[in-house]
């Protein structure tokens, strides 16, 4: 699905932005969509318990975000099926099961990376969701956990989930996860990346759609991965240096489109800011996602500072962003 009449020759999962807790909320996704029309966007992981029992609307998103996938956390097939059905009714384009997050709070809830050790349960979860929805149901996982990190272990996991669970799309974070002893941050950095193992997985399971995640920092790196795999997922680099996303549609999807400059991107965000403020959203909840847009541009430091110091003040509105933008527009000798 795309937001206009353009039909890409590539599937949306050719390039995606990783689900990141506390980062890829709906404001972040709206902003990212201004930069790239083709990229598949993911929600933060949402637990089945939050959706079923929570007081807030954990499935809220803006129509402009499509294509957008919901990442679920859980291990009860019936609860996952219920949430998947709700998500499909709300218009999500994909459901993704988290089998990769190693944090303690995730393990205690019996979901995330610890599920790699229970392939049959993961398969049953996927099958339960596939039985009640028509949109894709996918898995995001690691290459192993703890001492279960052999290639054979990974193959057995994929074969079970693909066979019994009828899952045909996986995103593989090319690191194993240590379920104890490392923080979530360390689990993103300490276990070594093993891209060749994921490439081999594609050769051994050519019928599956496989995307790679982990350590991807440039579109050139993404292109190299796409020579071996069906898709690439970028995480923190896309968030911290969002300007990189402005070139995705042309470089990775072959879309003939004019790249908007960063100032125009921010100006196109104003109507959304006004809409959200009128609904009670605080400006800072939106502007925290745009701080990195002008990386390396004169005035970038002043841009970040002005937003950080003023967006949380009472009554802060789009004028705060306009004033910050003027700091980037002005000719400066200092480079942030």
mmCIF file of C-alpha atoms in Angstrom:
data_model
loop_
_atom_site.group_PDB
_atom_site.id
_atom_site.type_symbol
_atom_site.label_atom_id
_atom_site.label_comp_id
_atom_site.label_asym_id
_atom_site.label_seq_id
_atom_site.Cartn_x
_atom_site.Cartn_y
_atom_site.Cartn_z
ATOM 1 C CA UNK A 1 0.000 0.000 0.000
ATOM 2 C CA UNK A 2 1.212 3.493 -0.753
ATOM 3 C CA UNK A 3 -0.172 6.889 0.052
ATOM 4 C CA UNK A 4 -0.722 7.982 -3.544
ATOM 5 C CA UNK A 5 -1.244 6.551 -7.019
ATOM 6 C CA UNK A 6 2.377 5.504 -7.366
ATOM 7 C CA UNK A 7 2.774 1.728 -7.462
ATOM 8 C CA UNK A 8 6.258 0.620 -6.514
ATOM 9 C CA UNK A 9 7.743 -2.432 -8.195
ATOM 10 C CA UNK A 10 9.118 -3.396 -4.788
ATOM 11 C CA UNK A 11 7.333 -4.634 -1.667
ATOM 12 C CA UNK A 12 7.232 -2.222 1.272
ATOM 13 C CA UNK A 13 9.376 -4.522 3.395
ATOM 14 C CA UNK A 14 12.304 -3.951 1.007
ATOM 15 C CA UNK A 15 13.192 -1.197 3.477
ATOM 16 C CA UNK A 16 11.657 -0.681 6.908
ATOM 17 C CA UNK A 17 12.281 1.227 10.119
ATOM 18 C CA UNK A 18 12.637 -0.976 13.177
ATOM 19 C CA UNK A 19 10.092 -0.992 15.994
ATOM 20 C CA UNK A 20 11.820 0.806 18.870
ATOM 21 C CA UNK A 21 10.300 1.103 22.338
ATOM 22 C CA UNK A 22 9.716 4.703 23.432
ATOM 23 C CA UNK A 23 10.856 5.949 20.025
ATOM 24 C CA UNK A 24 8.695 4.877 17.077
ATOM 25 C CA UNK A 25 5.409 6.215 18.380
ATOM 26 C CA UNK A 26 2.739 7.635 16.083
ATOM 27 C CA UNK A 27 4.301 11.116 16.030
ATOM 28 C CA UNK A 28 7.637 9.666 14.984
ATOM 29 C CA UNK A 29 5.985 7.590 12.259
ATOM 30 C CA UNK A 30 4.070 10.561 10.861
ATOM 31 C CA UNK A 31 7.328 12.505 10.629
ATOM 32 C CA UNK A 32 9.153 9.604 8.979
ATOM 33 C CA UNK A 33 6.368 9.264 6.438
ATOM 34 C CA UNK A 34 6.978 12.848 5.323
ATOM 35 C CA UNK A 35 10.511 11.781 4.408
ATOM 36 C CA UNK A 36 9.697 8.489 2.685
ATOM 37 C CA UNK A 37 6.446 7.277 1.146
ATOM 38 C CA UNK A 38 7.557 3.694 0.445
ATOM 39 C CA UNK A 39 9.263 2.565 3.654
ATOM 40 C CA UNK A 40 7.364 0.144 5.878
ATOM 41 C CA UNK A 41 6.916 1.697 9.323
ATOM 42 C CA UNK A 42 6.522 -0.286 12.548
ATOM 43 C CA UNK A 43 4.854 0.624 15.803
ATOM 44 C CA UNK A 44 6.640 0.239 19.071
ATOM 45 C CA UNK A 45 6.063 -3.218 20.492
ATOM 46 C CA UNK A 46 2.606 -3.335 22.090
ATOM 47 C CA UNK A 47 1.723 -6.175 24.449
ATOM 48 C CA UNK A 48 -1.497 -8.096 24.091
ATOM 49 C CA UNK A 49 -2.284 -7.233 27.703
ATOM 50 C CA UNK A 50 -2.081 -3.504 26.993
ATOM 51 C CA UNK A 51 -4.425 -3.797 24.015
ATOM 52 C CA UNK A 52 -6.944 -6.052 25.751
ATOM 53 C CA UNK A 53 -6.883 -4.585 29.273
ATOM 54 C CA UNK A 54 -5.269 -1.146 28.938
ATOM 55 C CA UNK A 55 -7.235 2.057 29.345
ATOM 56 C CA UNK A 56 -5.644 3.869 26.404
ATOM 57 C CA UNK A 57 -6.009 3.274 22.685
ATOM 58 C CA UNK A 58 -2.839 1.328 21.953
ATOM 59 C CA UNK A 59 -3.773 0.860 18.301
ATOM 60 C CA UNK A 60 -4.067 4.562 17.450
ATOM 61 C CA UNK A 61 -2.255 5.803 14.363
ATOM 62 C CA UNK A 62 -2.721 8.349 11.591
ATOM 63 C CA UNK A 63 -4.018 7.273 8.189
ATOM 64 C CA UNK A 64 -1.032 9.002 6.598
ATOM 65 C CA UNK A 65 1.305 6.403 8.130
ATOM 66 C CA UNK A 66 0.496 3.589 5.671
ATOM 67 C CA UNK A 67 2.100 1.186 5.048
ATOM 68 C CA UNK A 68 2.322 0.559 8.795
ATOM 69 C CA UNK A 69 2.797 -2.660 10.765
ATOM 70 C CA UNK A 70 1.809 -3.410 14.347
ATOM 71 C CA UNK A 71 4.412 -5.232 16.412
ATOM 72 C CA UNK A 72 2.852 -7.392 19.104
ATOM 73 C CA UNK A 73 4.417 -8.795 22.244
ATOM 74 C CA UNK A 74 2.866 -11.916 23.714
ATOM 75 C CA UNK A 75 2.902 -15.694 23.791
ATOM 76 C CA UNK A 76 -0.745 -16.672 24.197
ATOM 77 C CA UNK A 77 -2.120 -17.718 20.791
ATOM 78 C CA UNK A 78 -5.715 -16.779 21.628
ATOM 79 C CA UNK A 79 -4.785 -13.317 22.931
ATOM 80 C CA UNK A 80 -2.530 -12.678 19.935
ATOM 81 C CA UNK A 81 -5.266 -13.763 17.532
ATOM 82 C CA UNK A 82 -7.729 -11.430 19.245
ATOM 83 C CA UNK A 83 -5.319 -8.485 18.986
ATOM 84 C CA UNK A 84 -4.408 -9.305 15.382
ATOM 85 C CA UNK A 85 -8.064 -9.247 14.429
ATOM 86 C CA UNK A 86 -8.543 -5.884 16.130
ATOM 87 C CA UNK A 87 -5.490 -4.513 14.317
ATOM 88 C CA UNK A 88 -6.729 -5.705 10.945
ATOM 89 C CA UNK A 89 -10.088 -4.067 11.610
ATOM 90 C CA UNK A 90 -8.250 -0.820 12.372
ATOM 91 C CA UNK A 91 -6.484 -0.987 9.011
ATOM 92 C CA UNK A 92 -2.941 -2.092 9.862
ATOM 93 C CA UNK A 93 -1.017 -3.520 6.914
ATOM 94 C CA UNK A 94 0.921 -6.203 8.792
ATOM 95 C CA UNK A 95 1.173 -7.918 12.184
ATOM 96 C CA UNK A 96 4.657 -8.688 13.508
ATOM 97 C CA UNK A 97 5.464 -10.901 16.501
ATOM 98 C CA UNK A 98 8.393 -9.824 18.663
ATOM 99 C CA UNK A 99 10.785 -12.754 19.164
ATOM 100 C CA UNK A 100 13.868 -10.582 19.475
ATOM 101 C CA UNK A 101 13.672 -8.194 22.439
ATOM 102 C CA UNK A 102 15.910 -9.402 25.307
ATOM 103 C CA UNK A 103 14.864 -7.026 28.106
ATOM 104 C CA UNK A 104 13.969 -8.384 31.543
ATOM 105 C CA UNK A 105 10.474 -6.928 31.514
ATOM 106 C CA UNK A 106 9.853 -8.687 28.206
ATOM 107 C CA UNK A 107 11.119 -12.048 29.474
ATOM 108 C CA UNK A 108 9.007 -11.770 32.603
ATOM 109 C CA UNK A 109 5.983 -11.382 30.379
ATOM 110 C CA UNK A 110 7.010 -14.485 28.422
ATOM 111 C CA UNK A 111 7.605 -12.806 25.092
ATOM 112 C CA UNK A 112 10.513 -11.446 23.125
ATOM 113 C CA UNK A 113 13.806 -13.243 22.500
ATOM 114 C CA UNK A 114 13.206 -15.950 25.105
ATOM 115 C CA UNK A 115 10.574 -17.374 22.729
ATOM 116 C CA UNK A 116 13.347 -18.481 20.374
ATOM 117 C CA UNK A 117 13.718 -21.428 22.712
ATOM 118 C CA UNK A 118 10.082 -22.393 22.138
ATOM 119 C CA UNK A 119 9.720 -22.626 18.380
ATOM 120 C CA UNK A 120 6.561 -24.725 18.547
ATOM 121 C CA UNK A 121 4.831 -22.106 20.702
ATOM 122 C CA UNK A 122 5.903 -19.341 18.315
ATOM 123 C CA UNK A 123 4.542 -21.381 15.406
ATOM 124 C CA UNK A 124 1.228 -21.844 17.213
ATOM 125 C CA UNK A 125 1.052 -18.101 17.886
ATOM 126 C CA UNK A 126 1.652 -17.262 14.233
ATOM 127 C CA UNK A 127 -0.842 -19.861 13.020
ATOM 128 C CA UNK A 128 -3.502 -18.559 15.417
ATOM 129 C CA UNK A 129 -3.110 -15.063 14.013
ATOM 130 C CA UNK A 130 -2.943 -16.193 10.391
ATOM 131 C CA UNK A 131 -6.183 -18.111 10.841
ATOM 132 C CA UNK A 132 -8.145 -14.952 11.703
ATOM 133 C CA UNK A 133 -6.580 -12.234 9.501
ATOM 134 C CA UNK A 134 -5.807 -11.839 5.817
ATOM 135 C CA UNK A 135 -2.915 -9.374 6.213
ATOM 136 C CA UNK A 136 0.680 -10.662 6.528
ATOM 137 C CA UNK A 137 1.770 -12.073 9.899
ATOM 138 C CA UNK A 138 5.531 -11.895 10.320
ATOM 139 C CA UNK A 139 8.265 -12.577 12.878
ATOM 140 C CA UNK A 140 11.196 -10.452 14.035
ATOM 141 C CA UNK A 141 13.829 -12.587 15.726
ATOM 142 C CA UNK A 142 17.533 -13.004 16.493
ATOM 143 C CA UNK A 143 20.059 -15.538 15.187
ATOM 144 C CA UNK A 144 20.185 -17.265 18.580
ATOM 145 C CA UNK A 145 19.935 -16.926 22.352
ATOM 146 C CA UNK A 146 22.525 -17.607 25.043
ATOM 147 C CA UNK A 147 24.376 -20.833 24.202
ATOM 148 C CA UNK A 148 21.716 -21.833 21.688
ATOM 149 C CA UNK A 149 23.502 -20.023 18.910
ATOM 150 C CA UNK A 150 24.386 -22.654 16.333
ATOM 151 C CA UNK A 151 23.271 -22.324 12.739
ATOM 152 C CA UNK A 152 21.374 -25.582 13.167
ATOM 153 C CA UNK A 153 19.386 -24.078 16.045
ATOM 154 C CA UNK A 154 18.451 -21.085 13.877
ATOM 155 C CA UNK A 155 17.452 -23.326 10.973
ATOM 156 C CA UNK A 156 15.310 -25.510 13.241
ATOM 157 C CA UNK A 157 13.553 -22.426 14.600
ATOM 158 C CA UNK A 158 12.851 -21.002 11.147
ATOM 159 C CA UNK A 159 11.757 -24.383 9.761
ATOM 160 C CA UNK A 160 9.319 -24.948 12.628
ATOM 161 C CA UNK A 161 7.764 -21.470 12.510
ATOM 162 C CA UNK A 162 7.593 -21.512 8.712
ATOM 163 C CA UNK A 163 6.182 -25.030 8.569
ATOM 164 C CA UNK A 164 3.866 -25.467 11.533
ATOM 165 C CA UNK A 165 3.140 -21.732 11.797
ATOM 166 C CA UNK A 166 2.851 -21.109 8.046
ATOM 167 C CA UNK A 167 4.983 -17.967 8.449
ATOM 168 C CA UNK A 168 6.668 -16.896 5.236
ATOM 169 C CA UNK A 169 8.212 -13.551 6.273
ATOM 170 C CA UNK A 170 10.969 -13.053 8.852
ATOM 171 C CA UNK A 171 13.166 -10.145 9.871
ATOM 172 C CA UNK A 172 16.418 -11.416 11.362
ATOM 173 C CA UNK A 173 18.471 -9.276 13.737
ATOM 174 C CA UNK A 174 21.933 -10.589 12.877
ATOM 175 C CA UNK A 175 23.047 -10.877 16.508
ATOM 176 C CA UNK A 176 22.243 -13.420 19.135
ATOM 177 C CA UNK A 177 20.739 -12.222 22.425
ATOM 178 C CA UNK A 178 21.986 -12.916 25.933
ATOM 179 C CA UNK A 179 18.895 -13.283 28.106
ATOM 180 C CA UNK A 180 20.838 -12.460 31.265
ATOM 181 C CA UNK A 181 23.987 -10.491 31.988
ATOM 182 C CA UNK A 182 23.526 -7.837 29.308
ATOM 183 C CA UNK A 183 21.247 -4.812 29.220
ATOM 184 C CA UNK A 184 18.989 -4.290 26.183
ATOM 185 C CA UNK A 185 21.441 -1.600 24.997
ATOM 186 C CA UNK A 186 24.387 -3.985 25.369
ATOM 187 C CA UNK A 187 22.438 -6.668 23.512
ATOM 188 C CA UNK A 188 22.283 -4.283 20.550
ATOM 189 C CA UNK A 189 26.042 -3.745 20.596
ATOM 190 C CA UNK A 190 28.023 -6.521 22.347
ATOM 191 C CA UNK A 191 27.047 -9.759 20.559
ATOM 192 C CA UNK A 192 28.867 -9.670 17.210
ATOM 193 C CA UNK A 193 26.959 -9.173 13.980
ATOM 194 C CA UNK A 194 26.899 -12.189 11.680
ATOM 195 C CA UNK A 195 25.501 -11.077 8.339
ATOM 196 C CA UNK A 196 26.781 -14.155 6.432
ATOM 197 C CA UNK A 197 24.641 -16.393 8.635
ATOM 198 C CA UNK A 198 21.500 -14.527 7.562
ATOM 199 C CA UNK A 199 22.605 -14.665 3.915
ATOM 200 C CA UNK A 200 23.026 -18.436 4.279
ATOM 201 C CA UNK A 201 19.538 -18.664 5.747
ATOM 202 C CA UNK A 202 18.126 -17.138 2.569
ATOM 203 C CA UNK A 203 20.035 -19.655 0.454
ATOM 204 C CA UNK A 204 18.675 -22.515 2.546
ATOM 205 C CA UNK A 205 15.120 -21.132 2.673
ATOM 206 C CA UNK A 206 14.759 -19.438 -0.738
ATOM 207 C CA UNK A 207 10.966 -19.672 -0.565
ATOM 208 C CA UNK A 208 10.830 -17.366 2.466
ATOM 209 C CA UNK A 209 10.893 -13.558 2.448
ATOM 210 C CA UNK A 210 13.828 -12.598 4.671
ATOM 211 C CA UNK A 211 14.938 -9.143 5.810
ATOM 212 C CA UNK A 212 18.024 -8.281 7.836
ATOM 213 C CA UNK A 213 18.376 -5.958 10.828
ATOM 214 C CA UNK A 214 21.293 -4.832 12.952
ATOM 215 C CA UNK A 215 24.014 -2.242 12.524
ATOM 216 C CA UNK A 216 22.778 -0.820 9.206
ATOM 217 C CA UNK A 217 23.905 2.813 9.048
ATOM 218 C CA UNK A 218 23.892 3.828 5.370
ATOM 219 C CA UNK A 219 21.824 3.264 2.250
ATOM 220 C CA UNK A 220 24.949 1.861 0.603
ATOM 221 C CA UNK A 221 25.053 -0.848 3.260
ATOM 222 C CA UNK A 222 21.362 -1.474 2.675
ATOM 223 C CA UNK A 223 21.996 -1.951 -1.042
ATOM 224 C CA UNK A 224 24.729 -4.487 -0.290
ATOM 225 C CA UNK A 225 22.359 -6.487 1.925
ATOM 226 C CA UNK A 226 19.676 -6.364 -0.767
ATOM 227 C CA UNK A 227 22.004 -8.262 -3.078
ATOM 228 C CA UNK A 228 21.529 -11.242 -0.750
ATOM 229 C CA UNK A 229 18.146 -10.695 0.914
ATOM 230 C CA UNK A 230 14.620 -9.437 0.301
ATOM 231 C CA UNK A 231 14.629 -6.561 2.750
ATOM 232 C CA UNK A 232 16.606 -4.367 5.131
ATOM 233 C CA UNK A 233 15.440 -2.911 8.444
ATOM 234 C CA UNK A 234 17.221 0.175 9.801
ATOM 235 C CA UNK A 235 16.906 1.133 13.450
ATOM 236 C CA UNK A 236 18.700 3.798 15.412
ATOM 237 C CA UNK A 237 20.422 5.453 12.476
ATOM 238 C CA UNK A 238 17.048 6.201 10.889
ATOM 239 C CA UNK A 239 15.877 7.766 14.138
ATOM 240 C CA UNK A 240 18.978 9.738 15.057
ATOM 241 C CA UNK A 241 19.752 10.872 11.501
ATOM 242 C CA UNK A 242 16.317 10.951 9.840
ATOM 243 C CA UNK A 243 17.552 12.960 6.872
ATOM 244 C CA UNK A 244 18.853 9.677 5.460
ATOM 245 C CA UNK A 245 15.227 8.647 4.850
ATOM 246 C CA UNK A 246 14.687 11.374 2.251
ATOM 247 C CA UNK A 247 16.734 9.369 -0.265
ATOM 248 C CA UNK A 248 15.195 5.964 0.374
ATOM 249 C CA UNK A 249 12.378 6.172 -2.177
ATOM 250 C CA UNK A 250 14.658 7.087 -5.059
ATOM 251 C CA UNK A 251 17.690 4.952 -4.144
ATOM 252 C CA UNK A 252 16.022 1.776 -2.857
ATOM 253 C CA UNK A 253 12.583 1.802 -4.478
ATOM 254 C CA UNK A 254 13.451 3.363 -7.839
ATOM 255 C CA UNK A 255 10.858 6.047 -7.377
ATOM 256 C CA UNK A 256 11.304 9.113 -9.580
ATOM 257 C CA UNK A 257 10.653 11.794 -7.018
ATOM 258 C CA UNK A 258 12.124 15.103 -6.009
ATOM 259 C CA UNK A 259 13.807 14.962 -2.622
ATOM 260 C CA UNK A 260 12.302 17.572 -0.312
ATOM 261 C CA UNK A 261 14.792 19.664 1.592
ATOM 262 C CA UNK A 262 14.744 19.457 5.379
ATOM 263 C CA UNK A 263 13.251 22.926 5.868
ATOM 264 C CA UNK A 264 10.317 22.037 3.600
ATOM 265 C CA UNK A 265 9.835 18.793 5.518
ATOM 266 C CA UNK A 266 9.496 20.674 8.803
ATOM 267 C CA UNK A 267 7.139 23.225 7.264
ATOM 268 C CA UNK A 268 4.950 20.392 5.983
ATOM 269 C CA UNK A 269 4.719 19.144 9.578
ATOM 270 C CA UNK A 270 2.977 22.316 10.816
ATOM 271 C CA UNK A 271 -0.611 21.199 10.037
ATOM 272 C CA UNK A 272 -0.021 17.963 11.954
ATOM 273 C CA UNK A 273 1.395 19.900 14.907
ATOM 274 C CA UNK A 274 -1.647 22.195 14.956
ATOM 275 C CA UNK A 275 -4.008 19.223 14.712
ATOM 276 C CA UNK A 276 -2.309 17.360 17.537
ATOM 277 C CA UNK A 277 -2.058 20.387 19.812
ATOM 278 C CA UNK A 278 -5.787 20.957 19.409
ATOM 279 C CA UNK A 279 -6.298 17.357 20.566
ATOM 280 C CA UNK A 280 -4.242 17.896 23.724
ATOM 281 C CA UNK A 281 -0.842 16.621 22.611
ATOM 282 C CA UNK A 282 2.182 18.411 24.071
ATOM 283 C CA UNK A 283 4.527 19.924 21.506
ATOM 284 C CA UNK A 284 7.541 18.196 23.022
ATOM 285 C CA UNK A 285 6.029 14.784 22.318
ATOM 286 C CA UNK A 286 6.279 15.611 18.609
ATOM 287 C CA UNK A 287 9.464 17.668 18.439
ATOM 288 C CA UNK A 288 11.650 15.118 20.256
ATOM 289 C CA UNK A 289 11.557 13.034 17.073
ATOM 290 C CA UNK A 290 12.797 15.791 14.754
ATOM 291 C CA UNK A 291 15.895 16.913 16.662
ATOM 292 C CA UNK A 292 18.340 15.008 14.452
ATOM 293 C CA UNK A 293 17.073 16.195 11.082
ATOM 294 C CA UNK A 294 19.730 18.842 10.451
ATOM 295 C CA UNK A 295 22.795 16.784 11.377
ATOM 296 C CA UNK A 296 25.951 18.423 10.049
ATOM 297 C CA UNK A 297 24.088 21.544 8.889
ATOM 298 C CA UNK A 298 25.127 24.995 10.166
ATOM 299 C CA UNK A 299 22.748 25.949 12.955
ATOM 300 C CA UNK A 300 21.848 22.338 13.834
ATOM 301 C CA UNK A 301 23.046 22.692 17.412
ATOM 302 C CA UNK A 302 20.960 25.833 17.897
ATOM 303 C CA UNK A 303 17.973 24.045 16.340
ATOM 304 C CA UNK A 304 18.248 21.186 18.838
ATOM 305 C CA UNK A 305 18.849 23.480 21.773
ATOM 306 C CA UNK A 306 15.906 25.781 21.026
ATOM 307 C CA UNK A 307 13.480 22.866 20.683
ATOM 308 C CA UNK A 308 14.802 21.058 23.744
ATOM 309 C CA UNK A 309 14.578 24.172 25.916
ATOM 310 C CA UNK A 310 11.225 25.493 24.719
ATOM 311 C CA UNK A 311 8.989 22.695 23.413
ATOM 312 C CA UNK A 312 7.954 21.588 26.904
ATOM 313 C CA UNK A 313 6.982 25.011 28.165
ATOM 314 C CA UNK A 314 3.266 25.665 28.833
ATOM 315 C CA UNK A 315 1.492 26.896 25.722
ATOM 316 C CA UNK A 316 4.322 25.904 23.379
ATOM 317 C CA UNK A 317 3.059 25.696 19.806
ATOM 318 C CA UNK A 318 4.304 25.672 16.206
ATOM 319 C CA UNK A 319 5.898 29.081 16.701
ATOM 320 C CA UNK A 320 8.595 27.350 18.752
ATOM 321 C CA UNK A 321 9.422 25.184 15.737
ATOM 322 C CA UNK A 322 9.362 28.198 13.401
ATOM 323 C CA UNK A 323 11.801 30.033 15.638
ATOM 324 C CA UNK A 324 14.088 26.996 15.766
ATOM 325 C CA UNK A 325 13.924 26.708 11.983
ATOM 326 C CA UNK A 326 15.085 30.306 11.616
ATOM 327 C CA UNK A 327 18.268 29.335 13.463
ATOM 328 C CA UNK A 328 19.044 26.804 10.736
ATOM 329 C CA UNK A 329 18.061 29.080 7.863
ATOM 330 C CA UNK A 330 20.328 31.914 8.982
ATOM 331 C CA UNK A 331 23.825 31.826 7.459
ATOM 332 C CA UNK A 332 26.328 30.766 10.100
ATOM 333 C CA UNK A 333 30.027 30.183 10.309
ATOM 334 C CA UNK A 334 29.724 27.567 13.028
ATOM 335 C CA UNK A 335 28.972 24.013 11.964
ATOM 336 C CA UNK A 336 27.166 21.949 14.576
#
